């Protein structure tokens, strides 16, 4: 998968649950799921990695978060303006990755 090269190992997954959208209701229903992963990344490194996966999968975010190209340089203003026009808080998106818990040990 996309996360394995970054040092993230999948442990287990939940079933998927379909839910109605909240706040912006004129959009398709959502599929929600949870995964348990192991990683040596810090919480901020893991969040950055998840946001990169979202971007690779076509999620647009407000340009105040600035996308960087491979050289670490912020992409040109036209690209940021285009993304701002597509961005809608709580609106349709191809993927939304969040960290719910970090560093929880499970005793069997």
PDB file of C-alpha atoms in Angstrom:
ATOM      1  CA  UNK A   1       0.000   0.000   0.000  1.00  0.00           C
ATOM      2  CA  UNK A   2       0.817   3.672  -0.033  1.00  0.00           C
ATOM      3  CA  UNK A   3       1.781   3.799   3.650  1.00  0.00           C
ATOM      4  CA  UNK A   4       4.069   0.774   3.888  1.00  0.00           C
ATOM      5  CA  UNK A   5       7.110   2.550   2.332  1.00  0.00           C
ATOM      6  CA  UNK A   6       6.744   5.260   5.015  1.00  0.00           C
ATOM      7  CA  UNK A   7       7.021   2.692   7.800  1.00  0.00           C
ATOM      8  CA  UNK A   8       3.325   2.160   8.529  1.00  0.00           C
ATOM      9  CA  UNK A   9       2.140  -1.427   8.993  1.00  0.00           C
ATOM     10  CA  UNK A  10      -1.539  -2.395   8.745  1.00  0.00           C
ATOM     11  CA  UNK A  11      -2.699  -4.492  11.720  1.00  0.00           C
ATOM     12  CA  UNK A  12      -6.468  -4.829  11.170  1.00  0.00           C
ATOM     13  CA  UNK A  13      -9.461  -3.138   9.553  1.00  0.00           C
ATOM     14  CA  UNK A  14     -13.098  -2.606  10.495  1.00  0.00           C
ATOM     15  CA  UNK A  15     -16.173  -3.198   8.395  1.00  0.00           C
ATOM     16  CA  UNK A  16     -17.288  -0.208   6.303  1.00  0.00           C
ATOM     17  CA  UNK A  17     -20.324   1.787   7.414  1.00  0.00           C
ATOM     18  CA  UNK A  18     -22.328   4.017   5.071  1.00  0.00           C
ATOM     19  CA  UNK A  19     -23.510   7.305   6.592  1.00  0.00           C
ATOM     20  CA  UNK A  20     -25.346  10.400   5.447  1.00  0.00           C
ATOM     21  CA  UNK A  21     -23.259  13.565   5.108  1.00  0.00           C
ATOM     22  CA  UNK A  22     -23.471  16.226   7.797  1.00  0.00           C
ATOM     23  CA  UNK A  23     -23.415  20.027   7.399  1.00  0.00           C
ATOM     24  CA  UNK A  24     -23.260  19.961   3.573  1.00  0.00           C
ATOM     25  CA  UNK A  25     -26.040  17.511   2.813  1.00  0.00           C
ATOM     26  CA  UNK A  26     -26.125  17.903  -0.995  1.00  0.00           C
ATOM     27  CA  UNK A  27     -23.400  15.335  -1.647  1.00  0.00           C
ATOM     28  CA  UNK A  28     -23.031  11.547  -1.864  1.00  0.00           C
ATOM     29  CA  UNK A  29     -23.152   9.375   1.257  1.00  0.00           C
ATOM     30  CA  UNK A  30     -19.878   8.533   3.009  1.00  0.00           C
ATOM     31  CA  UNK A  31     -18.187   5.186   3.576  1.00  0.00           C
ATOM     32  CA  UNK A  32     -16.489   5.120   6.985  1.00  0.00           C
ATOM     33  CA  UNK A  33     -13.991   2.668   8.324  1.00  0.00           C
ATOM     34  CA  UNK A  34     -11.222   2.356  10.883  1.00  0.00           C
ATOM     35  CA  UNK A  35      -7.797   0.774  10.642  1.00  0.00           C
ATOM     36  CA  UNK A  36      -5.295  -0.150  13.298  1.00  0.00           C
ATOM     37  CA  UNK A  37      -1.694   0.471  12.306  1.00  0.00           C
ATOM     38  CA  UNK A  38       1.766   0.179  13.805  1.00  0.00           C
ATOM     39  CA  UNK A  39       4.353   2.850  13.088  1.00  0.00           C
ATOM     40  CA  UNK A  40       7.479   4.430  14.485  1.00  0.00           C
ATOM     41  CA  UNK A  41       6.437   7.793  13.016  1.00  0.00           C
ATOM     42  CA  UNK A  42       5.604  10.571  15.470  1.00  0.00           C
ATOM     43  CA  UNK A  43       1.977  11.770  15.513  1.00  0.00           C
ATOM     44  CA  UNK A  44       2.883  14.833  13.418  1.00  0.00           C
ATOM     45  CA  UNK A  45       4.881  12.727  10.922  1.00  0.00           C
ATOM     46  CA  UNK A  46       1.992  10.278  10.626  1.00  0.00           C
ATOM     47  CA  UNK A  47      -0.525  13.090  10.075  1.00  0.00           C
ATOM     48  CA  UNK A  48       1.712  14.633   7.401  1.00  0.00           C
ATOM     49  CA  UNK A  49       1.998  11.227   5.694  1.00  0.00           C
ATOM     50  CA  UNK A  50      -1.800  10.767   5.760  1.00  0.00           C
ATOM     51  CA  UNK A  51      -2.341  14.248   4.268  1.00  0.00           C
ATOM     52  CA  UNK A  52       0.117  13.411   1.476  1.00  0.00           C
ATOM     53  CA  UNK A  53      -1.909  10.252   0.687  1.00  0.00           C
ATOM     54  CA  UNK A  54      -5.098  12.360   0.608  1.00  0.00           C
ATOM     55  CA  UNK A  55      -3.442  14.761  -1.843  1.00  0.00           C
ATOM     56  CA  UNK A  56      -2.207  11.869  -4.036  1.00  0.00           C
ATOM     57  CA  UNK A  57      -5.775  10.523  -4.131  1.00  0.00           C
ATOM     58  CA  UNK A  58      -7.189  13.845  -5.358  1.00  0.00           C
ATOM     59  CA  UNK A  59      -8.317  15.611  -2.210  1.00  0.00           C
ATOM     60  CA  UNK A  60      -8.086  19.372  -2.473  1.00  0.00           C
ATOM     61  CA  UNK A  61      -7.411  21.501   0.571  1.00  0.00           C
ATOM     62  CA  UNK A  62      -7.351  25.238   1.138  1.00  0.00           C
ATOM     63  CA  UNK A  63      -4.102  26.734  -0.124  1.00  0.00           C
ATOM     64  CA  UNK A  64      -3.282  28.171   3.297  1.00  0.00           C
ATOM     65  CA  UNK A  65      -2.006  24.634   3.902  1.00  0.00           C
ATOM     66  CA  UNK A  66       0.269  25.080   0.822  1.00  0.00           C
ATOM     67  CA  UNK A  67       1.075  22.132  -1.374  1.00  0.00           C
ATOM     68  CA  UNK A  68       4.753  21.773  -2.101  1.00  0.00           C
ATOM     69  CA  UNK A  69       6.273  20.284  -5.213  1.00  0.00           C
ATOM     70  CA  UNK A  70       9.059  17.696  -5.065  1.00  0.00           C
ATOM     71  CA  UNK A  71      11.654  20.452  -4.603  1.00  0.00           C
ATOM     72  CA  UNK A  72       9.906  21.791  -1.490  1.00  0.00           C
ATOM     73  CA  UNK A  73       8.746  24.919  -3.320  1.00  0.00           C
ATOM     74  CA  UNK A  74       5.141  26.102  -3.032  1.00  0.00           C
ATOM     75  CA  UNK A  75       3.300  25.534  -6.323  1.00  0.00           C
ATOM     76  CA  UNK A  76       2.386  28.625  -8.329  1.00  0.00           C
ATOM     77  CA  UNK A  77      -0.474  30.946  -7.381  1.00  0.00           C
ATOM     78  CA  UNK A  78      -2.717  29.741 -10.229  1.00  0.00           C
ATOM     79  CA  UNK A  79      -2.701  26.208  -8.855  1.00  0.00           C
ATOM     80  CA  UNK A  80      -3.504  27.471  -5.343  1.00  0.00           C
ATOM     81  CA  UNK A  81      -6.350  29.638  -6.679  1.00  0.00           C
ATOM     82  CA  UNK A  82      -7.766  26.637  -8.572  1.00  0.00           C
ATOM     83  CA  UNK A  83      -7.664  24.508  -5.398  1.00  0.00           C
ATOM     84  CA  UNK A  84      -9.312  27.294  -3.368  1.00  0.00           C
ATOM     85  CA  UNK A  85     -12.179  27.334  -5.884  1.00  0.00           C
ATOM     86  CA  UNK A  86     -12.628  23.553  -5.510  1.00  0.00           C
ATOM     87  CA  UNK A  87     -12.357  23.533  -1.710  1.00  0.00           C
ATOM     88  CA  UNK A  88     -15.580  23.345   0.285  1.00  0.00           C
ATOM     89  CA  UNK A  89     -15.325  22.695   4.038  1.00  0.00           C
ATOM     90  CA  UNK A  90     -17.308  19.547   4.912  1.00  0.00           C
ATOM     91  CA  UNK A  91     -18.060  19.141   1.205  1.00  0.00           C
ATOM     92  CA  UNK A  92     -17.491  16.225  -1.161  1.00  0.00           C
ATOM     93  CA  UNK A  93     -14.046  14.655  -1.029  1.00  0.00           C
ATOM     94  CA  UNK A  94     -12.576  11.413  -2.361  1.00  0.00           C
ATOM     95  CA  UNK A  95     -10.927  10.544   0.973  1.00  0.00           C
ATOM     96  CA  UNK A  96     -10.564  11.870   4.518  1.00  0.00           C
ATOM     97  CA  UNK A  97      -7.913  10.316   6.753  1.00  0.00           C
ATOM     98  CA  UNK A  98      -7.780  11.143  10.470  1.00  0.00           C
ATOM     99  CA  UNK A  99      -5.888   9.901  13.512  1.00  0.00           C
ATOM    100  CA  UNK A 100      -8.384   8.898  16.199  1.00  0.00           C
ATOM    101  CA  UNK A 101      -5.957   7.455  18.757  1.00  0.00           C
ATOM    102  CA  UNK A 102      -2.176   7.288  18.907  1.00  0.00           C
ATOM    103  CA  UNK A 103       0.121   5.160  21.086  1.00  0.00           C
ATOM    104  CA  UNK A 104      -2.491   2.880  22.571  1.00  0.00           C
ATOM    105  CA  UNK A 105      -1.131  -0.400  23.792  1.00  0.00           C
ATOM    106  CA  UNK A 106      -3.384  -3.421  23.735  1.00  0.00           C
ATOM    107  CA  UNK A 107      -2.868  -6.129  26.333  1.00  0.00           C
ATOM    108  CA  UNK A 108      -4.148  -9.566  25.355  1.00  0.00           C
TER     109      UNK A 108
END
